[in-house]
CSV table of C-alpha atoms and ligand atoms in Angstrom, one decimal:
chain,number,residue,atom,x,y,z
A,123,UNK,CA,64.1,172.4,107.1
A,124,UNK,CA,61.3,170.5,106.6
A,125,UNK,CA,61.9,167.3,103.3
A,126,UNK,CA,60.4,164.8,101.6
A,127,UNK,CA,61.2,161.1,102.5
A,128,UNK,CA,62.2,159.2,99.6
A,129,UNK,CA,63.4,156.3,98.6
A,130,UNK,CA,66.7,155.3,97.8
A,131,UNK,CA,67.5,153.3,94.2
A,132,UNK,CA,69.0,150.4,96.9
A,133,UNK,CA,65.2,150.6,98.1
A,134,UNK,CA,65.7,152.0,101.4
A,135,UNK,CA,63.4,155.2,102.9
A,136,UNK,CA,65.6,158.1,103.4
A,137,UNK,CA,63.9,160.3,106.5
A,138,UNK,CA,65.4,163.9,107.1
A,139,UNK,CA,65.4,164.8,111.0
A,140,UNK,CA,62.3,167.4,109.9
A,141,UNK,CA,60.2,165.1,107.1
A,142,UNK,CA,56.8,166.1,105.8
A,143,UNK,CA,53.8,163.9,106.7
A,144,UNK,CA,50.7,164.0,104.8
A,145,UNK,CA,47.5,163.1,107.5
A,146,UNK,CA,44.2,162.5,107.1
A,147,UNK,CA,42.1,164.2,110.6
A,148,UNK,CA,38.9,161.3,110.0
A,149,UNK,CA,35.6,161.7,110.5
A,150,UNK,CA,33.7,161.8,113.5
A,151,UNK,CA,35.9,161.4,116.0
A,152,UNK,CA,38.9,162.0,114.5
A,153,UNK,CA,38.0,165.7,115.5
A,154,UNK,CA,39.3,164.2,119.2
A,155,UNK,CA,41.3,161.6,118.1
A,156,UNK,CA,43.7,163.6,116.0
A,157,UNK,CA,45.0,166.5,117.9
A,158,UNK,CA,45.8,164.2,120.9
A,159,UNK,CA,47.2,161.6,118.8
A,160,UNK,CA,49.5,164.5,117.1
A,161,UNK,CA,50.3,166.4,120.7
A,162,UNK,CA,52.0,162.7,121.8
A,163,UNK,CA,53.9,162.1,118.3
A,164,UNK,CA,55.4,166.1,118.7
A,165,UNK,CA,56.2,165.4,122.1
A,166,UNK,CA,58.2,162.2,121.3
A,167,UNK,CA,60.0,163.6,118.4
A,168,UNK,CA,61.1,166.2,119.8
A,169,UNK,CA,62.7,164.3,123.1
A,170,UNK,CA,64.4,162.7,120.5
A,171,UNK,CA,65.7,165.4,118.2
A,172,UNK,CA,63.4,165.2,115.8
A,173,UNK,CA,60.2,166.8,114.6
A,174,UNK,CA,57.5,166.2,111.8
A,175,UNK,CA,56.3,168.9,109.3
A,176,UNK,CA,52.1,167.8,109.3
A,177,UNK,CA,50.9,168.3,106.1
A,178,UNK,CA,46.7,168.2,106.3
A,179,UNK,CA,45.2,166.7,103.4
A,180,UNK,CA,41.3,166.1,102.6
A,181,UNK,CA,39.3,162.6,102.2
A,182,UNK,CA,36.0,161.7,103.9
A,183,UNK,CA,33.2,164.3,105.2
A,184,UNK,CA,35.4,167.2,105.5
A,185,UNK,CA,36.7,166.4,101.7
A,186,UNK,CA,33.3,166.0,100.9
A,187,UNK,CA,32.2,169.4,102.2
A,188,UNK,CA,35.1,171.5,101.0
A,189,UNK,CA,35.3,170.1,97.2
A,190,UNK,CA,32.8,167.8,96.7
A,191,UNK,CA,34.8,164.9,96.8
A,192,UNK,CA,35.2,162.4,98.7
A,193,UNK,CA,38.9,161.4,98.2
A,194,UNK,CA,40.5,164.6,96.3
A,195,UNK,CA,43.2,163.2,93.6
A,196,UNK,CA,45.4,165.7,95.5
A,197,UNK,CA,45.0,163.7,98.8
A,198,UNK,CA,46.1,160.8,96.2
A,199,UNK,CA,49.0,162.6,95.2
A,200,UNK,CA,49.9,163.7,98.5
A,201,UNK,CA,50.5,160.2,99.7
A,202,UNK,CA,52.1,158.9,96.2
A,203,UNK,CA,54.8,162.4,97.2
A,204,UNK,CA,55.4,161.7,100.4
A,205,UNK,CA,55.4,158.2,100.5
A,206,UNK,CA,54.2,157.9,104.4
A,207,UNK,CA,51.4,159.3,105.5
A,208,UNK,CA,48.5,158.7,108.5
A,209,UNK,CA,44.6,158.8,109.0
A,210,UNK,CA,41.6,158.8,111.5
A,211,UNK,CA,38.7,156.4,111.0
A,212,UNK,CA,36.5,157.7,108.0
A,213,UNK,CA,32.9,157.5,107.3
A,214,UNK,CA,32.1,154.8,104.5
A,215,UNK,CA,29.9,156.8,102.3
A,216,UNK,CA,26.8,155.1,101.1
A,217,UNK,CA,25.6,155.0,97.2
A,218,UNK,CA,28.5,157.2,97.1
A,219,UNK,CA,29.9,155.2,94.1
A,220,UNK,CA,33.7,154.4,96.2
A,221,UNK,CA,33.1,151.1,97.7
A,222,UNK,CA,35.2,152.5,100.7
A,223,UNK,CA,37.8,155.4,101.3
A,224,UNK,CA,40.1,152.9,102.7
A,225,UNK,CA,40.0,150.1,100.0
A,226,UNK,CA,40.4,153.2,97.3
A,227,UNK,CA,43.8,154.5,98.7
A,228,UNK,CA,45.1,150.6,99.6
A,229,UNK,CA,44.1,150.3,95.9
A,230,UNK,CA,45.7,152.8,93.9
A,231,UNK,CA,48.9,152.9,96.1
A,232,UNK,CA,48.9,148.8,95.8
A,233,UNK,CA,49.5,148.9,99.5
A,234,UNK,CA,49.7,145.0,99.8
A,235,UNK,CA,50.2,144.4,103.2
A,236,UNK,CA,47.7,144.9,105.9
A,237,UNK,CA,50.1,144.6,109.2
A,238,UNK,CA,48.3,144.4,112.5
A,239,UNK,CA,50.5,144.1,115.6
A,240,UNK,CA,48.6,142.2,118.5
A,241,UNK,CA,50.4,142.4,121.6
A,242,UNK,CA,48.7,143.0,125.3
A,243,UNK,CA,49.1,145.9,127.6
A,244,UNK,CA,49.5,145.7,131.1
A,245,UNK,CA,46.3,146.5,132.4
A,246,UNK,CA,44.4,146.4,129.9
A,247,UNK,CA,40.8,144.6,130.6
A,248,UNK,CA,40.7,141.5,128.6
A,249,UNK,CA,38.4,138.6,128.2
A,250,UNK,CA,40.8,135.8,128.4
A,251,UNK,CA,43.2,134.4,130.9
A,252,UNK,CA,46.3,134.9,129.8
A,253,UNK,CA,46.5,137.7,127.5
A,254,UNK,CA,50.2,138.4,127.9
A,255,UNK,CA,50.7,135.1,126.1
A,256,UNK,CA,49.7,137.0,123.4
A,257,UNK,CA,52.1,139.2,121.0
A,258,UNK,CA,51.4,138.4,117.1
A,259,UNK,CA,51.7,140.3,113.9
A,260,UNK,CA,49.2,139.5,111.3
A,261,UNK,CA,50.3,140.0,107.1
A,262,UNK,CA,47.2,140.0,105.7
A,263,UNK,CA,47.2,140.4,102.0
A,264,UNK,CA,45.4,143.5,101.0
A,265,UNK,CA,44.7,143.5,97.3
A,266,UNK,CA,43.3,140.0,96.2
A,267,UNK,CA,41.0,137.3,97.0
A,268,UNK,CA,37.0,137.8,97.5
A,269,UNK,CA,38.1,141.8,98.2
A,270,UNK,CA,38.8,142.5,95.0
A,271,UNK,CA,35.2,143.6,94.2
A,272,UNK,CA,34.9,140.9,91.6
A,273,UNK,CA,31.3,140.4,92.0
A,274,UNK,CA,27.6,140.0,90.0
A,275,UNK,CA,24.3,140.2,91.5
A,276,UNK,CA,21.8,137.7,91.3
A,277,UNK,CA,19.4,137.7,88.1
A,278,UNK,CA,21.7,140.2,86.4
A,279,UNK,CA,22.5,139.3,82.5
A,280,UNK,CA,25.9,139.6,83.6
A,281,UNK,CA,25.4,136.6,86.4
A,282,UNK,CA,23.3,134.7,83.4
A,283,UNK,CA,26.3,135.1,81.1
A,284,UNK,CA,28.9,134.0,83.6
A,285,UNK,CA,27.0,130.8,84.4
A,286,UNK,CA,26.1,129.9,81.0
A,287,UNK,CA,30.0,130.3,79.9
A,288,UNK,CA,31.2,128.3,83.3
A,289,UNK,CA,28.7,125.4,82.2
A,290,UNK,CA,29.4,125.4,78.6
A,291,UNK,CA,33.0,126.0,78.9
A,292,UNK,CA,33.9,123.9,82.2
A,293,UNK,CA,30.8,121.5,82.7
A,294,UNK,CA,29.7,123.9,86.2
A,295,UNK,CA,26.3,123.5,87.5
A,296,UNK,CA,25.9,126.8,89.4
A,297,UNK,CA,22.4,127.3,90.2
A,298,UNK,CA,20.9,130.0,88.0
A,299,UNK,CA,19.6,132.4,90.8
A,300,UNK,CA,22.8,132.5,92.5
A,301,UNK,CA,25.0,135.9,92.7
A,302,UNK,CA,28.7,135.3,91.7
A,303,UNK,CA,32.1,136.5,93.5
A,304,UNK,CA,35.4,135.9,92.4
A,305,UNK,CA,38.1,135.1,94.9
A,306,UNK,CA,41.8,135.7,92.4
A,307,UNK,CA,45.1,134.5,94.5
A,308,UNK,CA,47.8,135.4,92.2
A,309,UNK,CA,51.6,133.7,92.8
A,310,UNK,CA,52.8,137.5,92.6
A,311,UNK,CA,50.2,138.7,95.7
A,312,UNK,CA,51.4,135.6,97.5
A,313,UNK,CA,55.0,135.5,97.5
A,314,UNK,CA,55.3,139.1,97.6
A,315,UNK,CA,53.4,139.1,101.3
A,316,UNK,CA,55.1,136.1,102.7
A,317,UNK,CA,58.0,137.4,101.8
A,318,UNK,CA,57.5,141.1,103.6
A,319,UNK,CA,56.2,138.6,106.7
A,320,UNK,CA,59.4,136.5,106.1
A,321,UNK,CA,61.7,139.4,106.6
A,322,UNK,CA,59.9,141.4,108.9
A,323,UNK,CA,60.3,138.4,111.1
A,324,UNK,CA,64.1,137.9,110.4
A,325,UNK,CA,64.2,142.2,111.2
A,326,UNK,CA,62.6,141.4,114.8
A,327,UNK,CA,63.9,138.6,115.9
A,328,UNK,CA,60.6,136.6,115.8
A,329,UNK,CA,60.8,132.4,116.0
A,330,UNK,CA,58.1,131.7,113.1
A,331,UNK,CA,56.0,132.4,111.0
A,332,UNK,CA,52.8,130.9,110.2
A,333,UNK,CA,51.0,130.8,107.1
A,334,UNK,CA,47.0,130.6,108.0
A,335,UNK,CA,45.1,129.1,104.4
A,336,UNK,CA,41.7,127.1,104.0
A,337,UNK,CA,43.6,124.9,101.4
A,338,UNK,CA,41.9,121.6,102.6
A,339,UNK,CA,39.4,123.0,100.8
A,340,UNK,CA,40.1,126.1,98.4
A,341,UNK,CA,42.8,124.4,96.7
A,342,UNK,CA,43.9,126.3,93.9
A,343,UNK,CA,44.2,129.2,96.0
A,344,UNK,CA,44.9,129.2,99.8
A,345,UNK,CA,46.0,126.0,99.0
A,346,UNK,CA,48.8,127.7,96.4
A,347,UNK,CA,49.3,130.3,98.7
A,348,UNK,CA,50.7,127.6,101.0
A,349,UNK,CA,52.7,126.0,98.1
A,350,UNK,CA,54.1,129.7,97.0
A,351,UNK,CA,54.7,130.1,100.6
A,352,UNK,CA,56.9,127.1,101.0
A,353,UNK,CA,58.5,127.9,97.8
A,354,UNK,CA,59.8,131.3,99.0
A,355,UNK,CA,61.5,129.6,102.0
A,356,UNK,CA,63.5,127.5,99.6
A,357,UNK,CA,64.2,129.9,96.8
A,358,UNK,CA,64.7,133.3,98.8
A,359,UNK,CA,65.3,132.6,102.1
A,360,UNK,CA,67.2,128.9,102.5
A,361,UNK,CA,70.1,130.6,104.6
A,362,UNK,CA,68.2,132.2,107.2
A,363,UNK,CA,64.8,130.0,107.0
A,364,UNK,CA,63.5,126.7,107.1
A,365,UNK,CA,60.0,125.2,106.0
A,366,UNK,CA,57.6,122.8,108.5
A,367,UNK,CA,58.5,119.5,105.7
A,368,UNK,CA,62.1,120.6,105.5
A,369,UNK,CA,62.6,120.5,109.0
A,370,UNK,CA,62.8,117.0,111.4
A,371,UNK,CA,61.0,119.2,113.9
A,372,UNK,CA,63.9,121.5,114.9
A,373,UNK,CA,64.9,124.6,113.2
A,374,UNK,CA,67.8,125.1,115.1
A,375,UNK,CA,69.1,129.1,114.5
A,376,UNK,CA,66.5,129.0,112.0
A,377,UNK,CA,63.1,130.5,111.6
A,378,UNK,CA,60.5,128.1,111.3
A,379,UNK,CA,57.9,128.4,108.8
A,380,UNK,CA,54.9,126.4,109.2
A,381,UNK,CA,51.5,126.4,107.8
A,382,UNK,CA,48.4,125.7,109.8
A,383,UNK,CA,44.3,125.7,108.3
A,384,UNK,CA,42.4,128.8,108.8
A,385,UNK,CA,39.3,127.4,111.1
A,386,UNK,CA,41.9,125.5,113.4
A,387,UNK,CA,44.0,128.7,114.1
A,388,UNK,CA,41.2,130.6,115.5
A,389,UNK,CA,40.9,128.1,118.1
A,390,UNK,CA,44.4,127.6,118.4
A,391,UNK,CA,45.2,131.2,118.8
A,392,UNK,CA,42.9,131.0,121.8
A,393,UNK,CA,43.7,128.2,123.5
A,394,UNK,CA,47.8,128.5,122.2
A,395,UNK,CA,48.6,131.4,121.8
A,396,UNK,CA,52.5,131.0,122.9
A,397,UNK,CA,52.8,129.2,119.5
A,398,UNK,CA,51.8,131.4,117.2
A,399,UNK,CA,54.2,134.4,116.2
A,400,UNK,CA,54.3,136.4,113.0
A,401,UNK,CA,51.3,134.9,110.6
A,402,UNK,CA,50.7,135.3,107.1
A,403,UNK,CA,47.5,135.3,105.3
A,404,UNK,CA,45.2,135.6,102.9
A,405,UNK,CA,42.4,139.0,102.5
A,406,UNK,CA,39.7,137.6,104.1
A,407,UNK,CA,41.0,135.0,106.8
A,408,UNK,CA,43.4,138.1,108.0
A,409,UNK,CA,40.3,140.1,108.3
A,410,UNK,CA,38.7,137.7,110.7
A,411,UNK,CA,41.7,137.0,112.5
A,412,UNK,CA,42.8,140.3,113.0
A,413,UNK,CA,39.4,141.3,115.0
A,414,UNK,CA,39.5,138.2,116.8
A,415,UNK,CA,42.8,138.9,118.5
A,416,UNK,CA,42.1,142.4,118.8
A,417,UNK,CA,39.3,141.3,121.3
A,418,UNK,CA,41.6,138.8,122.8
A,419,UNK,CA,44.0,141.7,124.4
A,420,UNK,CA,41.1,143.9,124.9
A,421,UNK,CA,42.8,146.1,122.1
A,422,UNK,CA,39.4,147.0,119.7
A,423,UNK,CA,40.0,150.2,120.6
A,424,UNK,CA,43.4,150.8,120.9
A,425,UNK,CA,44.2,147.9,117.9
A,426,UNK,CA,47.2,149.4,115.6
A,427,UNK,CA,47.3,149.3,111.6
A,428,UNK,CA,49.2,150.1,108.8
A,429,UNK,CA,49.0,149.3,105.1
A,430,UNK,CA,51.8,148.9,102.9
A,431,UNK,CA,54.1,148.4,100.0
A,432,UNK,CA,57.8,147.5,101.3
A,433,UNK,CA,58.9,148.0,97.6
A,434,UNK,CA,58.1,151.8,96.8
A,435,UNK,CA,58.6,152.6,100.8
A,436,UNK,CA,54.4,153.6,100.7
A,437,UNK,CA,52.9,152.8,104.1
A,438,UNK,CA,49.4,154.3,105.1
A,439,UNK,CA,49.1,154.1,109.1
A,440,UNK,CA,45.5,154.1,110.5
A,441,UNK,CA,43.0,153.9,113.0
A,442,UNK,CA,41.6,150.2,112.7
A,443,UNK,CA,37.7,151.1,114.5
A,444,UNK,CA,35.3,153.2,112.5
A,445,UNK,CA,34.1,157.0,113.1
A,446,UNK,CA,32.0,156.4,115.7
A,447,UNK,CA,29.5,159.3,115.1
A,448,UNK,CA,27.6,159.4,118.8
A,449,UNK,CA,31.1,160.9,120.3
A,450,UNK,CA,32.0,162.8,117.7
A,451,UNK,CA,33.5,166.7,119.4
A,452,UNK,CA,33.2,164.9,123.0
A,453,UNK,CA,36.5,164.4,123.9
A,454,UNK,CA,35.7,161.4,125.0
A,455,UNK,CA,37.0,158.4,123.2
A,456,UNK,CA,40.6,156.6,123.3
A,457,UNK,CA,43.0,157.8,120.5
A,458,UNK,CA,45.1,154.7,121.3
A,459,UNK,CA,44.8,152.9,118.0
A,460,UNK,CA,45.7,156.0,116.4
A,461,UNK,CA,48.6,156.8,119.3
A,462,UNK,CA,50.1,153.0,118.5
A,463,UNK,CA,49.9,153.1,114.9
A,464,UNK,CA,51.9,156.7,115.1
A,465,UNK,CA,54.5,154.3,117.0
A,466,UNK,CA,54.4,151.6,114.3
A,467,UNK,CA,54.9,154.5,111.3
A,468,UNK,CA,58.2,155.9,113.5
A,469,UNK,CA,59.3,152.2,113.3
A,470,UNK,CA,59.0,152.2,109.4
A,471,UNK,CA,60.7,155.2,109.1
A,472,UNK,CA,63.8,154.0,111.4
A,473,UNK,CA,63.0,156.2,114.1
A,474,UNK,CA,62.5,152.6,116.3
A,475,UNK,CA,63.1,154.9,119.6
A,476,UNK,CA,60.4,158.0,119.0
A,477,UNK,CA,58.4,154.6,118.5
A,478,UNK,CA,59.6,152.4,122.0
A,479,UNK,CA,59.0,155.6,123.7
A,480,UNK,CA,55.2,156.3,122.7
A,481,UNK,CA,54.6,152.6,123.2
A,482,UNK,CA,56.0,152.4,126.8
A,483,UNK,CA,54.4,155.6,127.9
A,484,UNK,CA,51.4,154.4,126.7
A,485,UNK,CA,51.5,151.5,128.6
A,486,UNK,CA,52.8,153.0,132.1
A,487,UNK,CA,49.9,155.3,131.3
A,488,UNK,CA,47.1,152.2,131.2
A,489,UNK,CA,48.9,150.3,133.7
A,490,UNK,CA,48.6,153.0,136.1
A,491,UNK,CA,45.0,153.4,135.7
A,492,UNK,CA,44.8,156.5,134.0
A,493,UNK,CA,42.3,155.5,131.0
A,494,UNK,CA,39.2,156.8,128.9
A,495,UNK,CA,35.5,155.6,129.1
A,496,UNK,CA,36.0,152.1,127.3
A,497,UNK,CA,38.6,150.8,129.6
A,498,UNK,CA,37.3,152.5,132.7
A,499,UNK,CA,34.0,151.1,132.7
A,500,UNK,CA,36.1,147.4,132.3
A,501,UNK,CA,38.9,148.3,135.1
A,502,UNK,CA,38.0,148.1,138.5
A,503,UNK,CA,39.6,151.2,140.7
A,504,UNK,CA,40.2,153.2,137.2
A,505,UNK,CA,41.1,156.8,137.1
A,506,UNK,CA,38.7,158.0,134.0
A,507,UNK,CA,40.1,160.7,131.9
A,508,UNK,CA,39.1,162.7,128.7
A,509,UNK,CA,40.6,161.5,125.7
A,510,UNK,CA,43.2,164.9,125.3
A,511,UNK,CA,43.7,163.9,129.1
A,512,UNK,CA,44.8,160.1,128.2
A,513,UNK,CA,47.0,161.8,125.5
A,514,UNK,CA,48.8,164.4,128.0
A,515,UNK,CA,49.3,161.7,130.7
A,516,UNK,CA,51.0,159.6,127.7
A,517,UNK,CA,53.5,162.8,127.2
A,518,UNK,CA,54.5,163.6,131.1
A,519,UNK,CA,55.3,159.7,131.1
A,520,UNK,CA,57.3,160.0,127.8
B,785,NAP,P1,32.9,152.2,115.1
B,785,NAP,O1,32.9,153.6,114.6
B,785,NAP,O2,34.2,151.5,115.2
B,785,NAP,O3,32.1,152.2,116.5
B,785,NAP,C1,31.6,151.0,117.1
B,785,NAP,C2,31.8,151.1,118.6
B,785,NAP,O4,33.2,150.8,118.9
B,785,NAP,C3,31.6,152.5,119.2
B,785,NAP,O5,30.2,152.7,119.5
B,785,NAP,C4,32.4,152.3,120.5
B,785,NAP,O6,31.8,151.4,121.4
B,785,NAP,C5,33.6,151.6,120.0
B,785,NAP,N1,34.7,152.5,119.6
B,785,NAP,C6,35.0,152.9,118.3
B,785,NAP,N2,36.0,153.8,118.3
B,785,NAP,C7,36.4,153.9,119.6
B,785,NAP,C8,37.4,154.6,120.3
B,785,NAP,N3,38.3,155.4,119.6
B,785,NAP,N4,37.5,154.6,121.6
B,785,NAP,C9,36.7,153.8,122.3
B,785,NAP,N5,35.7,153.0,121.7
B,785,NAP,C10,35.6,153.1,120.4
B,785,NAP,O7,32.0,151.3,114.1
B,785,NAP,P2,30.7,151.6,113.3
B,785,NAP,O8,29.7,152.4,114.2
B,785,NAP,O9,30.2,150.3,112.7
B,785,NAP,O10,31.1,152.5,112.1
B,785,NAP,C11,31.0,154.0,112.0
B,785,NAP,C12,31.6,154.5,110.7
B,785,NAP,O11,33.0,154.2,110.6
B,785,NAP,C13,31.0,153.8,109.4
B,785,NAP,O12,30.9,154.8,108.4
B,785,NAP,C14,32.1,152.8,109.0
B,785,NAP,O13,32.0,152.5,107.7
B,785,NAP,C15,33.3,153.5,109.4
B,785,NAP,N6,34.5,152.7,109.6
B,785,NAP,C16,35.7,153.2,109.3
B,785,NAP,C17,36.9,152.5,109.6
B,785,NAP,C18,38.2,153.1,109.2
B,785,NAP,O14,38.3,154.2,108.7
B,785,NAP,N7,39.3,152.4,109.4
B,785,NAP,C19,36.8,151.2,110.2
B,785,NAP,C20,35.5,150.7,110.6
B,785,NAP,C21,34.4,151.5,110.3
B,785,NAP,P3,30.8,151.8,122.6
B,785,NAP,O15,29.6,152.5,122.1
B,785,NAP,O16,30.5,150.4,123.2
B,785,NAP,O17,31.6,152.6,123.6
């Protein structure tokens, strides 16, 4: 019988063998995407005693042409029900007063953490040396900082009135035909997602975690999101973690939480990757980061990423590239990133071997060649297959 997951009052996600998932096809693509993606998540279920009750819900093009909408309040509701849900790329409408689909339902389900596992794939055609020295999960915050849409435009009477007030009130010279953003980094955003990156890393066994911030310069707020960082170690965690000052430069058993500035770890993460592990950051320095490694392991395409809230259990699983409209209906493109971030919504919900499974399939699959367009025109002696192809290959290896 197919149930609800819910939450238990202890705060744990309670998943029947048969629970209902809300998805989202996409746009574009996600026309190809989805029904390979879903014949691989079936498959792996199922060899594990388990199956998923798909519950189609509307947001995007196909919203737009069936209600007029572009992200239904039912679509809303759906996810608020069900707590876990997934979704294909969609199309970022333009003028269409929603900023974008994504940032809406990250919004209104306060889905604070952005979690992007980087790891490499055998055989996967990467730009760098060593890309199996690479395996990082990025906590990016999702709700605050420059992406919280605080913004005026330039010669606006609001932008006139905010720089009067900031000169009057706090002696700032801005100059008058500037546009104004504001960049909040609350103590609550903080320690809530350094504390999910904290325990995630305790849950897996990881040896640090690093907390990326431009507070040399931004003081008062990546620079107290590296204070509030610290401060969790102490407070919440003093047992099973220790903090970069605390330390004399061994943890022991510990995990090691250290802190390291934003400009420095994207060269670091290139040139050292060994040393960096789980890391935790702010909005907009996780944004940057998160594409940057992508590219490191050749992953843009098959990148994973989920958003959510580990205190109401609500998790959003997603495609991380966009719609790309020129293949839409080919059957042509790689539904990895949709594939893997299947796998990373089975490990939320407990089911950690329907997850392992997709994941090593996957990989056999790529490592023996068999691949779509993107990859095969990168890999040398490549087998090139449609994208429902890549998706059935995935299953027989299950
Ligand atoms: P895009 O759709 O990600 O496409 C850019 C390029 O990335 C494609 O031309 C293709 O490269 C490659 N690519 C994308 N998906 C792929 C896949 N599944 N397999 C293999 N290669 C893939 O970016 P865009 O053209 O800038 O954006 C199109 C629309 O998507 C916009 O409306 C944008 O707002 C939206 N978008 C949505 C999301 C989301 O929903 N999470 C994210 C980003 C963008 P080649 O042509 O070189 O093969």
């Amino acid at each position: 019988m197919p149930e609800k997951i819910k939450m238990s009052p202890e705060g744990q996600l309670v998943v029947p063998d048969c629970p209902i998932v809300p998805f989202i096809e996409g746009d574009g693509t996600g026309v190809d995407i989805w029904p390979a993606s879903k014949m691989v998540f079936d498959a792996a279920a199922s060899a594990h005693g388990r199956s998923i009750e798909w519950k189609e819900v509307l947001a995007g093009e196909k919203a737009f042409r069936e209600t007029g909408e572009w992200l239904p309040a039912e679509t809303v509701q759906a996810f608020r029900d069900h707590l876990v849900g997934i979704k294909g790329p969609l199309t970022t409408p333009i003028g269409g007063g929603i900023r974008s689909l994504n940032v809406a339902l990250r919004q209104v389900l306060d889905l604070y953490v952005c979690l992007r596992p980087v790891k490499w794939f055998r055989g996967v055609p990467s730009p760098v040396r060593h890309p199996e020295k690479v395996d990082m999960v990025i906590f990016r915050e999702n709700t605050e900082d420059v992406y919280a849409g605080l913004e005026v435009a330039e010669g606006t009477p609001e932008a006139r009135k905010l720089i009067e007030y900031l000169h009057d009130q706090l002696g700032w010279n801005i100059r008058v035909d500037s546009g104004i953003g504001i960049k909040p980094v609350s103590e609550t955003g903080s320690k809530r997602l350094i504390r999910a990156a904290i325990q995630y890393a305790l849950d897996h066994n990881r040896k640090s975690v690093t907390l990326v911030h431009k507070g040399n310069i931004q003081k008062f707020t990546e620079g107290a999101f590296r204070a509030w960082g610290y401060e969790v170690v102490r407070d919440e965690f003093s047992d099973l973690a220790i903090g970069w000052d605390d330390c004399d430069g061994d943890p022991g058993k510990l995990l090691l939480v250290k802190d390291a500035i934003a400009d420095i770890t994207l060269q670091q993460v290139l040139t050292r990757p060994a040393e960096f592990d789980v890391i935790a950051t702010l909005n907009l320095n996780g944004d940057y980061l998160s594409d940057a490694l992508a590219a490191q392991v050749g992953g843009i395409g098959i990148a994973p990423g989920a958003n959510i809230n580990y205190m109401t259990g609500h998790g959003v699983f997603e495609a991380t590239h966009g719609t790309a409209p020129k293949y839409a209906g080919q059957d042509k493109v790689n539904p990895g990133s949709v594939i893997l971030s299947g796998a990373l919504m089975f490990e939320h919900l407990g089911w950690a071997d329907v997850a392992s499974s997709i994941v090593h399939a996957l990989e056999r699959t790529i490592a023996e060649k068999i691949v779509t367009y993107d990859f095969a025109r990168l890999t040398e002696g490549a087998h090139e297959v449609r994208c429902s192809e890549f998706a059935a290959a995935i299953v027989e290896r299950l």
